[in-house]
Coordinates of C-alpha atoms and ligand atoms in Angstrom, one line a residue:
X283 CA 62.7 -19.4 11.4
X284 CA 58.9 -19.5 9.7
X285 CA 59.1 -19.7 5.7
X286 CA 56.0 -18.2 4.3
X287 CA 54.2 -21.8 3.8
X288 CA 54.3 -21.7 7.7
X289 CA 52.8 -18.7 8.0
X290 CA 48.7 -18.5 8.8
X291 CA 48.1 -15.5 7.3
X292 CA 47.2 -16.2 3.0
X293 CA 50.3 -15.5 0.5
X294 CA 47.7 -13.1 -1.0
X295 CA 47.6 -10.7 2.7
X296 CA 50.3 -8.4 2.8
X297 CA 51.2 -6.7 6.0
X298 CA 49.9 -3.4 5.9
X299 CA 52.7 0.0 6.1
X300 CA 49.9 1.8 7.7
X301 CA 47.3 -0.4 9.6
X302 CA 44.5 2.8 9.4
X303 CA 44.4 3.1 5.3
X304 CA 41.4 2.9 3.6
X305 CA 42.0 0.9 0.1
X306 CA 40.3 3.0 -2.6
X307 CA 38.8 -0.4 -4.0
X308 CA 36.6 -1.6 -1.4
X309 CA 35.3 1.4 0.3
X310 CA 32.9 4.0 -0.8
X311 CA 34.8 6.9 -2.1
X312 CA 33.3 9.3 0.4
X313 CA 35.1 6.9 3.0
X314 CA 37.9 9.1 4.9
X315 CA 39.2 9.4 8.9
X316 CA 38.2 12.7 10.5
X317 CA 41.2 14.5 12.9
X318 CA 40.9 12.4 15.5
X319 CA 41.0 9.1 12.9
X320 CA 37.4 8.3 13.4
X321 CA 36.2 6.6 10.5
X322 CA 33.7 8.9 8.4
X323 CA 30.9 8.0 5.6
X324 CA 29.6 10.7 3.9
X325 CA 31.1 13.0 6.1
X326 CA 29.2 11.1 9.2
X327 CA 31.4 9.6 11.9
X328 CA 30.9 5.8 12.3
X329 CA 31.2 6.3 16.0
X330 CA 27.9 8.8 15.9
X331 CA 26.0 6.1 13.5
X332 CA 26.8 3.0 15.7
X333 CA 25.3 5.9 18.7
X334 CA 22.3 6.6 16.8
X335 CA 21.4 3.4 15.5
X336 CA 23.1 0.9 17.2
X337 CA 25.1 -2.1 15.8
X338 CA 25.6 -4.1 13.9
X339 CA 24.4 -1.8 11.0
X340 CA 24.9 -1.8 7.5
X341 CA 25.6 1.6 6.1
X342 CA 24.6 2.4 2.6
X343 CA 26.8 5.4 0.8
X344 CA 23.8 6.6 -1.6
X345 CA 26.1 8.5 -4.0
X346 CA 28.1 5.5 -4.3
X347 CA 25.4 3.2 -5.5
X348 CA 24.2 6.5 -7.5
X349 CA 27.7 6.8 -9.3
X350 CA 27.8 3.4 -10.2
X351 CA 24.7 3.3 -11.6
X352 CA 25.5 6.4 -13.5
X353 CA 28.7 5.0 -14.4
X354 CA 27.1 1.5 -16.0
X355 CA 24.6 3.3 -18.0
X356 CA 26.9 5.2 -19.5
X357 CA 29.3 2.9 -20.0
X358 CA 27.1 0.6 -22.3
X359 CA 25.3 3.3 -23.3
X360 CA 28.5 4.7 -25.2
X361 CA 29.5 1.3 -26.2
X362 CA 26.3 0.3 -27.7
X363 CA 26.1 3.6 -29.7
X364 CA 30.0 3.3 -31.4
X365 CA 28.6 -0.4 -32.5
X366 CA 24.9 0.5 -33.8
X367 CA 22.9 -0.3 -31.1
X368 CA 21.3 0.0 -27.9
X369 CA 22.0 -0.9 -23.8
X370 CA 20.3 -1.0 -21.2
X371 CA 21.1 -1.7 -18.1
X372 CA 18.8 -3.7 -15.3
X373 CA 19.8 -3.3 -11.5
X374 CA 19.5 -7.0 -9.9
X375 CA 18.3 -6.8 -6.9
X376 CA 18.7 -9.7 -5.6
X377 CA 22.0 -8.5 -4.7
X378 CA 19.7 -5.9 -2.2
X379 CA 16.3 -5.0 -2.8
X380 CA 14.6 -2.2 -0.9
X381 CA 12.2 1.1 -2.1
X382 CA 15.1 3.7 -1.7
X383 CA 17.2 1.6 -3.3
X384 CA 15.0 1.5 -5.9
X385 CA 14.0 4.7 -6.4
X386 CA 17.9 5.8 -6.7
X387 CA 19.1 3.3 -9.6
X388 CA 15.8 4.1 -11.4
X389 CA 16.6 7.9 -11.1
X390 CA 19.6 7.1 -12.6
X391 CA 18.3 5.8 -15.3
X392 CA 18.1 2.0 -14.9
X393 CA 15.4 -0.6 -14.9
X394 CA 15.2 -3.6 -12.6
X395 CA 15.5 -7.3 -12.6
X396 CA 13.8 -9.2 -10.2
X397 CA 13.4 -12.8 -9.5
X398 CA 10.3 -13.5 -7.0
X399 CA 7.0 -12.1 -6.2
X400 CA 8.2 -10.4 -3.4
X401 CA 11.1 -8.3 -5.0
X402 CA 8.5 -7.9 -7.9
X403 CA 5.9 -6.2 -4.7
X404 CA 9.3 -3.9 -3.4
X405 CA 9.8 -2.7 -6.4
X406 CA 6.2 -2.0 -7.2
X407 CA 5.8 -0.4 -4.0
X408 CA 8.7 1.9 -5.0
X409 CA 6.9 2.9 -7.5
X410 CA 8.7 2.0 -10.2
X411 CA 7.1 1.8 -13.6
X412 CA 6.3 -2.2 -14.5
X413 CA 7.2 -1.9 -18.1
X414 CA 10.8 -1.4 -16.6
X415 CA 11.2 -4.6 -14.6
X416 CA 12.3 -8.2 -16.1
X417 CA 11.6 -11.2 -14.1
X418 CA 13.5 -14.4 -13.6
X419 CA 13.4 -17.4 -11.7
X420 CA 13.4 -21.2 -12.3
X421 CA 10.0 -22.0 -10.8
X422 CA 7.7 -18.8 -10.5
X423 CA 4.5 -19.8 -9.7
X424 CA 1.1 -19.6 -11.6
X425 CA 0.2 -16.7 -8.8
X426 CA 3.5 -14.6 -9.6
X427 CA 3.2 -14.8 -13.5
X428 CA -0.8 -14.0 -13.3
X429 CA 0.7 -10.7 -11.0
X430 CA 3.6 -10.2 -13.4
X431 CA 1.1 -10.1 -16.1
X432 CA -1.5 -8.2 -14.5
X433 CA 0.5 -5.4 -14.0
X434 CA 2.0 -4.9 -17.1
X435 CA 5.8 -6.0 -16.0
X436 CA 8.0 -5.4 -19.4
X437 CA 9.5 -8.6 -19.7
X438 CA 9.2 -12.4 -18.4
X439 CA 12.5 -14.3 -18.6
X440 CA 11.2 -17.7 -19.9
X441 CA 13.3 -20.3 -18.1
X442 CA 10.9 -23.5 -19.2
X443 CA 9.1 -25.3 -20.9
X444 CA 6.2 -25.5 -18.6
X445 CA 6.5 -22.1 -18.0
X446 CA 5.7 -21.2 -21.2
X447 CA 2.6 -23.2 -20.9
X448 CA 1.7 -21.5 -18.0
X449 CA 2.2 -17.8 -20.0
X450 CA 0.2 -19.8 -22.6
X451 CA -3.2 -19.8 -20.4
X452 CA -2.3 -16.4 -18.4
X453 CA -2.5 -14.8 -21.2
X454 CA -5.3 -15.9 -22.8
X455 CA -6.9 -15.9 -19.8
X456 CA -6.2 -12.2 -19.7
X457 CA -6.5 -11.2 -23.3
X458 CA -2.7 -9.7 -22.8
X459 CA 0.2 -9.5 -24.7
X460 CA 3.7 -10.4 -23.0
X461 CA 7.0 -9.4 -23.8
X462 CA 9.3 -12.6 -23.4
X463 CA 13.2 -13.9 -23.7
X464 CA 14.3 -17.1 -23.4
X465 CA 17.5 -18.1 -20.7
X466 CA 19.8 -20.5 -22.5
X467 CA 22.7 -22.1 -20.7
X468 CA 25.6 -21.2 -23.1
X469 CA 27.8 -23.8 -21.0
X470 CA 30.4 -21.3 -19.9
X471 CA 30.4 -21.0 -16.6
X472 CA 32.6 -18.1 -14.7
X473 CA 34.2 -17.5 -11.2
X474 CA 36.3 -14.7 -10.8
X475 CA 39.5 -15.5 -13.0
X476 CA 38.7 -18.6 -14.8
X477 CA 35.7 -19.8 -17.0
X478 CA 34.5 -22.9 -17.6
X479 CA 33.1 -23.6 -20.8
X480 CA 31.2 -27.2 -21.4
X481 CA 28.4 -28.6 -23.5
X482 CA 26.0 -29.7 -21.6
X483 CA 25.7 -28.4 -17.7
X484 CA 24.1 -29.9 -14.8
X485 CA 22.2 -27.3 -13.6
X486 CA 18.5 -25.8 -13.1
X487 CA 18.6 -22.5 -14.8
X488 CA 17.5 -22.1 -18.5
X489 CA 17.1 -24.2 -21.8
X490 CA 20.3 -25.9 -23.0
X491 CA 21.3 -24.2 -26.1
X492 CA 20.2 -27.6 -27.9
X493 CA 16.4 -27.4 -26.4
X494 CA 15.9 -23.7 -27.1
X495 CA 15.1 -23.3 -30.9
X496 CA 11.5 -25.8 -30.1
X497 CA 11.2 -23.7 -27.1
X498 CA 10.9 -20.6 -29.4
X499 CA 9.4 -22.1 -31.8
X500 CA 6.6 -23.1 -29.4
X501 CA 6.4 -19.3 -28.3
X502 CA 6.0 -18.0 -31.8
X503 CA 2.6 -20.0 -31.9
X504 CA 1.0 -18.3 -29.0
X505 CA -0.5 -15.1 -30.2
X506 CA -0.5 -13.5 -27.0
X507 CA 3.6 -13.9 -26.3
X508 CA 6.3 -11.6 -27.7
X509 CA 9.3 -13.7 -28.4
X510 CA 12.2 -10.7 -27.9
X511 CA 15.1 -12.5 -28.0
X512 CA 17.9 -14.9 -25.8
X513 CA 19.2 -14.0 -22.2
X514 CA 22.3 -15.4 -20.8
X515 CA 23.6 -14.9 -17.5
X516 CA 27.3 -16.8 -16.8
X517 CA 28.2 -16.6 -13.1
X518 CA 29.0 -13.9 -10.3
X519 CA 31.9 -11.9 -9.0
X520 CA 33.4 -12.1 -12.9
X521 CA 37.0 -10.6 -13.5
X522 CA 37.8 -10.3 -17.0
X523 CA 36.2 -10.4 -20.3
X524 CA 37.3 -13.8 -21.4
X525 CA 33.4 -15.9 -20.9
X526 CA 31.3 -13.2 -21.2
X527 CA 33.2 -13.3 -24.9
X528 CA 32.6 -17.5 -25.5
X529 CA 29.2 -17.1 -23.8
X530 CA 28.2 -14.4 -26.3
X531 CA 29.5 -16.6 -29.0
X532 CA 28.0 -19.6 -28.6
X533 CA 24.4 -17.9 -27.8
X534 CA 24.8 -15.5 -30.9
X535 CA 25.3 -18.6 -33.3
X536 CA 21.7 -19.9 -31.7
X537 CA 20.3 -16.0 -31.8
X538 CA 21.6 -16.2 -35.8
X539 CA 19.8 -19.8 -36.7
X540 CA 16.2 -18.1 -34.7
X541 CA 16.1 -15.2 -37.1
X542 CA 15.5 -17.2 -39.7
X543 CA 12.3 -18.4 -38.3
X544 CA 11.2 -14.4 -37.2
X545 CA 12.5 -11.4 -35.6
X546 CA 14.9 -11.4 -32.7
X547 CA 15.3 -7.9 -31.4
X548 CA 17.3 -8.3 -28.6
X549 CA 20.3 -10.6 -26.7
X550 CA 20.3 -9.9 -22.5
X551 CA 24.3 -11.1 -21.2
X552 CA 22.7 -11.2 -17.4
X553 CA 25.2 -9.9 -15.0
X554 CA 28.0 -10.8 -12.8
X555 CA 30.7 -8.1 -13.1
X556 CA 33.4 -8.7 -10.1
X557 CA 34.2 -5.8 -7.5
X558 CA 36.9 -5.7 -5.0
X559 CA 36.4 -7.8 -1.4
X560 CA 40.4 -7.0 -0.7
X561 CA 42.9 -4.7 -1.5
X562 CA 44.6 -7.6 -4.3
X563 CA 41.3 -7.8 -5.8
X564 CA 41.5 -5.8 -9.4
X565 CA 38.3 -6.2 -11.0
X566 CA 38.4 -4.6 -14.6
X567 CA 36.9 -0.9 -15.0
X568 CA 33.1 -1.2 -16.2
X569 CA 34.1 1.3 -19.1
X570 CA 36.7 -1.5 -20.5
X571 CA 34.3 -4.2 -19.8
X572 CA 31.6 -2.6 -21.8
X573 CA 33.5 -1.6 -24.5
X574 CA 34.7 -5.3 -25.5
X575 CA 31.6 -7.2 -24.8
X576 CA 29.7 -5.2 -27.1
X577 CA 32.6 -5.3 -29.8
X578 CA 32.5 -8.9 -29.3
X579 CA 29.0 -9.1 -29.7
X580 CA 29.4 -6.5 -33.0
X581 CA 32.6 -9.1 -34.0
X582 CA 29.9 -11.7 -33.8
X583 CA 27.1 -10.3 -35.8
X584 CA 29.4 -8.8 -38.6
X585 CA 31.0 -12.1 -38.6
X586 CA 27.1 -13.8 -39.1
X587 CA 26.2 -11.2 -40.9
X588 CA 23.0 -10.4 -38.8
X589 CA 22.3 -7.1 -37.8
X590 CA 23.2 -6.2 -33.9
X591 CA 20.4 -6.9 -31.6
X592 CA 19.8 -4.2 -28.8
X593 CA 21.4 -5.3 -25.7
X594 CA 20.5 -5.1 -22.1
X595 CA 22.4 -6.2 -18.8
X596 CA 21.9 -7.1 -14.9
X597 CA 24.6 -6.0 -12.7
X598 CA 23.6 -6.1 -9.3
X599 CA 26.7 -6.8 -7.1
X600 CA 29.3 -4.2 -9.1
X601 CA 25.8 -1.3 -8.1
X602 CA 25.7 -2.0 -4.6
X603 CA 28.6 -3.9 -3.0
X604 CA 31.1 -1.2 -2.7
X605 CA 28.7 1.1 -1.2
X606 CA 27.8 -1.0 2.1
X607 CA 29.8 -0.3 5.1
X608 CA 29.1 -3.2 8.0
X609 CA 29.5 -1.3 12.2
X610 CA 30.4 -3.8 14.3
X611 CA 31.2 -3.6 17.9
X612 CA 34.2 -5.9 19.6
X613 CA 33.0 -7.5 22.2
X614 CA 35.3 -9.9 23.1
X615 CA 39.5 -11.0 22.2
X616 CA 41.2 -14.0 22.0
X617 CA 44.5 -15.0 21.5
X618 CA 45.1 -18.0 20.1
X619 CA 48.5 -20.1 19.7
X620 CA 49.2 -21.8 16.5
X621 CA 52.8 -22.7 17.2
X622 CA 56.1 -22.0 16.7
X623 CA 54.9 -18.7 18.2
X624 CA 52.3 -18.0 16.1
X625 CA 49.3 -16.2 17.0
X626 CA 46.0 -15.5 15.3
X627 CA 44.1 -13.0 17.5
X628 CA 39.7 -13.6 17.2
X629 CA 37.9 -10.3 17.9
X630 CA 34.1 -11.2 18.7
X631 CA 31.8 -8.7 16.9
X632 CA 28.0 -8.7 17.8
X633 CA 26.5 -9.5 14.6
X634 CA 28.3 -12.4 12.3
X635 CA 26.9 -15.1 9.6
X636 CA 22.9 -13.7 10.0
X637 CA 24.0 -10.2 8.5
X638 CA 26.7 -11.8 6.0
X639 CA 26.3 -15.3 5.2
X640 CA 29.0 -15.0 2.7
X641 CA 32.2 -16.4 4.2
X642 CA 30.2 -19.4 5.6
X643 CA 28.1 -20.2 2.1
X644 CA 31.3 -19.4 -0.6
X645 CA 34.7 -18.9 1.9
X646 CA 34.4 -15.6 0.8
X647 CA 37.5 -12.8 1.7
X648 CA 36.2 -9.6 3.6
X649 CA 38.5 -7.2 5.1
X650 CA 37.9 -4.5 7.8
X651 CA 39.4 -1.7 9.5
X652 CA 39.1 -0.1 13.1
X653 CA 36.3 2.7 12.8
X654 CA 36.3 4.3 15.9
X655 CA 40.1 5.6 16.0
X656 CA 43.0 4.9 14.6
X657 CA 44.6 2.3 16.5
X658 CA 48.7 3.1 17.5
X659 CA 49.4 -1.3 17.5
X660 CA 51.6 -3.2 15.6
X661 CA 49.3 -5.1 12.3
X662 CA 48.3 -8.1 14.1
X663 CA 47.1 -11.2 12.0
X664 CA 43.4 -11.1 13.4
X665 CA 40.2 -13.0 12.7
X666 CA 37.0 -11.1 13.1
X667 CA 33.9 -14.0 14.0
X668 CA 30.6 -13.2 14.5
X669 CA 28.8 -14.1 18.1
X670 CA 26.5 -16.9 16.4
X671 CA 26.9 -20.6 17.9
X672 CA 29.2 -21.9 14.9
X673 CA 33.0 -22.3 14.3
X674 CA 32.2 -21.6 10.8
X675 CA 30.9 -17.8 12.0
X676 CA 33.4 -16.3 10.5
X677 CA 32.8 -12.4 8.9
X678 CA 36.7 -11.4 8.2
X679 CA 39.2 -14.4 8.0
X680 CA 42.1 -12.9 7.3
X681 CA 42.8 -9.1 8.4
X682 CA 45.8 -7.8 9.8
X683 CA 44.3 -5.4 12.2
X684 CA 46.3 -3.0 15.2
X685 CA 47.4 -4.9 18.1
X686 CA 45.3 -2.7 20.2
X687 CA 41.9 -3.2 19.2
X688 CA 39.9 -4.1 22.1
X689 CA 36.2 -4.4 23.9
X690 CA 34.2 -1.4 22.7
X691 CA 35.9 -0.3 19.5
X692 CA 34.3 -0.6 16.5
X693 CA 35.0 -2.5 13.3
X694 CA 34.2 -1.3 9.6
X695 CA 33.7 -4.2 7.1
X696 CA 33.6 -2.9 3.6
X697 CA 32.3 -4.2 0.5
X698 CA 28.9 -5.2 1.8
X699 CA 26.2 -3.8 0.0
X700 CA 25.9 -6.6 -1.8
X701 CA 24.6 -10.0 -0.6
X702 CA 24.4 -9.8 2.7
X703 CA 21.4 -8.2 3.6
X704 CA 19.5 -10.2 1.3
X705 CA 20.8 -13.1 2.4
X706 CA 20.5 -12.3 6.2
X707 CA 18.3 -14.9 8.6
X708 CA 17.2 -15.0 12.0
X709 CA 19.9 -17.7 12.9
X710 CA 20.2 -18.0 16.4
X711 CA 17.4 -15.6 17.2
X712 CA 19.6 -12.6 16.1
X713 CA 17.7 -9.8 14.6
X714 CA 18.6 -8.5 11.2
X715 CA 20.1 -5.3 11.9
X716 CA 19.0 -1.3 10.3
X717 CA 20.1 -0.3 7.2
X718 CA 21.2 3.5 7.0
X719 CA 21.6 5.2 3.7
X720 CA 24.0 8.5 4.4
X721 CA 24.5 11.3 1.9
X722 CA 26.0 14.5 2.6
X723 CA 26.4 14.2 6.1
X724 CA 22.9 13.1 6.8
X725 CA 21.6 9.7 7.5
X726 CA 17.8 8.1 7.2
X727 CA 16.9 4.4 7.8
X728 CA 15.9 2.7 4.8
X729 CA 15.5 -0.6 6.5
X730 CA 14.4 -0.7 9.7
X731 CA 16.0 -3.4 12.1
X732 CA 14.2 -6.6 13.6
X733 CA 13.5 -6.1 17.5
X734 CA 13.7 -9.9 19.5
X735 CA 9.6 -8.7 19.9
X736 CA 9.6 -9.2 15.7
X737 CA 11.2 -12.1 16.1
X738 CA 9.0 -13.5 19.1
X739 CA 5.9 -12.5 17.4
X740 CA 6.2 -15.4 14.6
X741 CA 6.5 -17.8 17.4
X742 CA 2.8 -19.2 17.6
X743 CA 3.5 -20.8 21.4
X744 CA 3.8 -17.4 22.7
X745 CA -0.4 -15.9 23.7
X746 CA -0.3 -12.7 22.4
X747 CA -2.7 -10.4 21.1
X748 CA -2.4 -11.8 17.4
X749 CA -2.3 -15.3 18.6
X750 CA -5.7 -15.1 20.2
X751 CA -6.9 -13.6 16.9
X752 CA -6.0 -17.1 15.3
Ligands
LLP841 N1 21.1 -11.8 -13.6 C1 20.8 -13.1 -13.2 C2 20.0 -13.9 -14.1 C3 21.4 -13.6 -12.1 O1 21.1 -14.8 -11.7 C4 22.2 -12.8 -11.3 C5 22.8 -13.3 -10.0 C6 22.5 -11.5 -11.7 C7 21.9 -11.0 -12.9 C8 23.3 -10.5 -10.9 O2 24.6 -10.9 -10.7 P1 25.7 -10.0 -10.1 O3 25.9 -8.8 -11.1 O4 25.2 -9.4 -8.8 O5 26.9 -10.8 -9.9 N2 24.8 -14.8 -3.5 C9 25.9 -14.9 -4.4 C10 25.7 -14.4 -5.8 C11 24.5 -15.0 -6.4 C12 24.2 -14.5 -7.8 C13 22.9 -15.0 -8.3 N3 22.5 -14.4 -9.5 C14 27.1 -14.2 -3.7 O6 26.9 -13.6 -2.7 O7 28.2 -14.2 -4.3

């Protein structure tokens, strides 16, 4: 007999009463089966998408990404206006960046956070107005800033002190004035359930709260920067309220000591909000998370007696993730024995760590489901690996999937909007596969995919057209 510590599958898996549901947490709420069980987005069969486009393909519910927008901006903005302020919320998009993407948060009534040159040029090209981006990043170069600046971008996220000397010239240079916070490191760090909260971190983002008043100080000389205030951004994939409460203490006691040097309109609390991966995953509605960061930021002020700055926020991963849908096809099975009887069944999909690098960079949890019917087996403990040339290639560890899934079917992987197509690579020579957006039963690439001739055409070795050029 096999007591639970024996078992492969994680305490956390339970077996499945119905081996077909779709757990309202980690799909799109347009997600259903049709009569014949066929998995549907939008109202589009997954089997007709993986015809059309092929797979592996990440499908993008628009609505989805749409509503949660919608449902963020509202959120703060309610929560801001019962506590005498302002939100507003920026769309990170390094969790995924493209025009349409874009286009749909800003419609929706959000600005955008972005953290190179090149999301700075998608977003541009989208058309989105460059008084509504911030930028981040630890080391943007002299060339980004001189862009940022050129085009008027609404707000540069200071992260050093040689940065600021580099805004320093720009804007002289330029005769321009710039909108500019400063990232602290509050020293609370938070993963999912737990935060960390230290004094002094080892890490490259931001000022320690210690260095930041000189830093300030420094920007309140130069005529041509407008010091607006502190950011703070505390982890990813956050559950709970617990350290975005410490974070926004500790940086409101700094924000307090700065406004008696000059004003400090407002306080950005970054991102980081959690969202499902599994069915036990039971991240806190946005509406609730609002509402008691920005009464603990109220608590705070009342408590300093300083008036409440106006806030702003980056979710990225709590706009996008739950709207991606991952197609993949089975192309091979394995059985293998662990034991005492055990068996772990591998089903070998044709895409893998280059379209989701998650698993192998954090050991993240994915699930997935059988898209192209319901299947009639038994839940079998599976593992769904990608077809890259790596043990580590896992996309789904844990899954308890129908006994019958074989060659051919397709495999839905939910919860992937966010973080895997911008972190996709060419590993292996795979090509990065299409991105589909679907609304209301129609579907439009929004991304195309690589072809192998993409991917050949980088390789200088190869004569070519292009190559004789050079
Ligand atoms: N603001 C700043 C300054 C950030 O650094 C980040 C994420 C965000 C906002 C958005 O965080 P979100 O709301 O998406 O959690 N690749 C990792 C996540 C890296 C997050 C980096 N910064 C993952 O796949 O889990």
């Amino acid at each position: 007999m096999l007591s639970p510590a024996d078992s492969p599958a994680p305490e956390w898996l339970v077996v499945p009463d119905d081996v077909n549901d779709l757990a309202t947490a980690v799909w799109p709420a347009s997600a259903a089966r049709d009569g014949d069980g066929v998995l549907t987005l939008a109202g589009i069969p997954a089997t007709s998408l993986a015809q059309t486009y092929g797979t592996p393909l990440l499908v993008i519910d628009e609505d989805q990404v749409r509503d949660r927008a919608r449902a963020f901006r509202s959120a703060f903005d309610r929560a801001a206006g019962e506590n005498g302020t302002t939100a507003q919320v920026y769309y990170a998009g390094k969790a995924f960046l493209c025009t349409s993407v874009a286009r749909w948060v800003v419609d929706e009534g959000l600005c955008i956070d972005v953290c190179t040159g090149g999301e700075l040029e998608v977003a541009l090209a989208a058309g989105v107005a460059p008084a509504s981006l911030g930028f981040h990043g630890n080391n943007k170069s002299v060339a980004e800033l001189e862009r940022a600046v050129e085009v008027g971008i609404g707000t540069i996220i200071v992260d050093s002190a040689i940065e600021i000397e580099r805004l320093a010239a720009i804007v002289a240079r330029t005769d321009s004035v710039q909108r500019v916070l400063v990232r602290v490191i509050s020293g609370v760090h938070a993963e999912t359930h737990e935060f960390l909260a230290t004094a002094h971190e080892d890490q490259k983002f931001g000022f320690p709260l210690a260095e930041a008043e000189e830093a300030v100080a420094r920007i309140r000389e130069i005529d041509g920067l407008d010091f607006a205030g502190l950011h703070c951004h505390i982890g990813s994939q956050i559950f709970g309220v617990a350290g975005f409460r410490e974070s926004a203490s500790r940086v409101l006691e700094l924000h307090a000591s700065l406004l008696e040097g000059g004003p400090v309109p407002s306080l950005n609390l970054g991102g980081g909000f959690g969202i499902a991966y599994t069915r036990v995953d039971d991240p806190t509605p946005i509406e609730t998370l609002a509402a008691e960061i920005v009464s603990a930021v109220a608590e705070g002020c009342a408590a300093r007696g300083i008036p409440m700055p106006a806030l702003s926020f980056e979710p990225g991963r709590a706009i996008v993730g739950a709207a991606g849908v991952t197609l993949y096809e089975v192309g091979t099975t394995k059985d293998v024995e662990l034991g005492s009887g055990m068996v772990r069944r591998y089903l070998s999909v044709d895409g893998g760590m280059s379209d989701n690098a998650r698993p192998a960079l954090y050991g993240a949890q994915f699930s997935a489901r059988l898209a192209s019917r319901s299947g009639i087996g038994a839940p079998q403990l599976s593992r769904v690996v990608g077809k890259h040339c790596e043990s580590g290639d896992i996309v789904v560890e844990h899954e308890y999937l129908p006994d019958d899934v074989a060659p051919g079917d397709l495999l839905a992987v939910p919860s992937t909007g966010a973080y895997c197509a911008s972190l996709a690579s060419n590993y292996n020579h795979v090509p990065r596969p299409p991105i589909v957006a679907v609304r209301d039963g129609r579907s439009t690439v929004i991304v195309r995919g690589e072809s192998i001739a993409d991917i050949l055409s980088r390789d200088a070795g190869i004569p070519s057209a292009d190559a004789e050029r050079l």
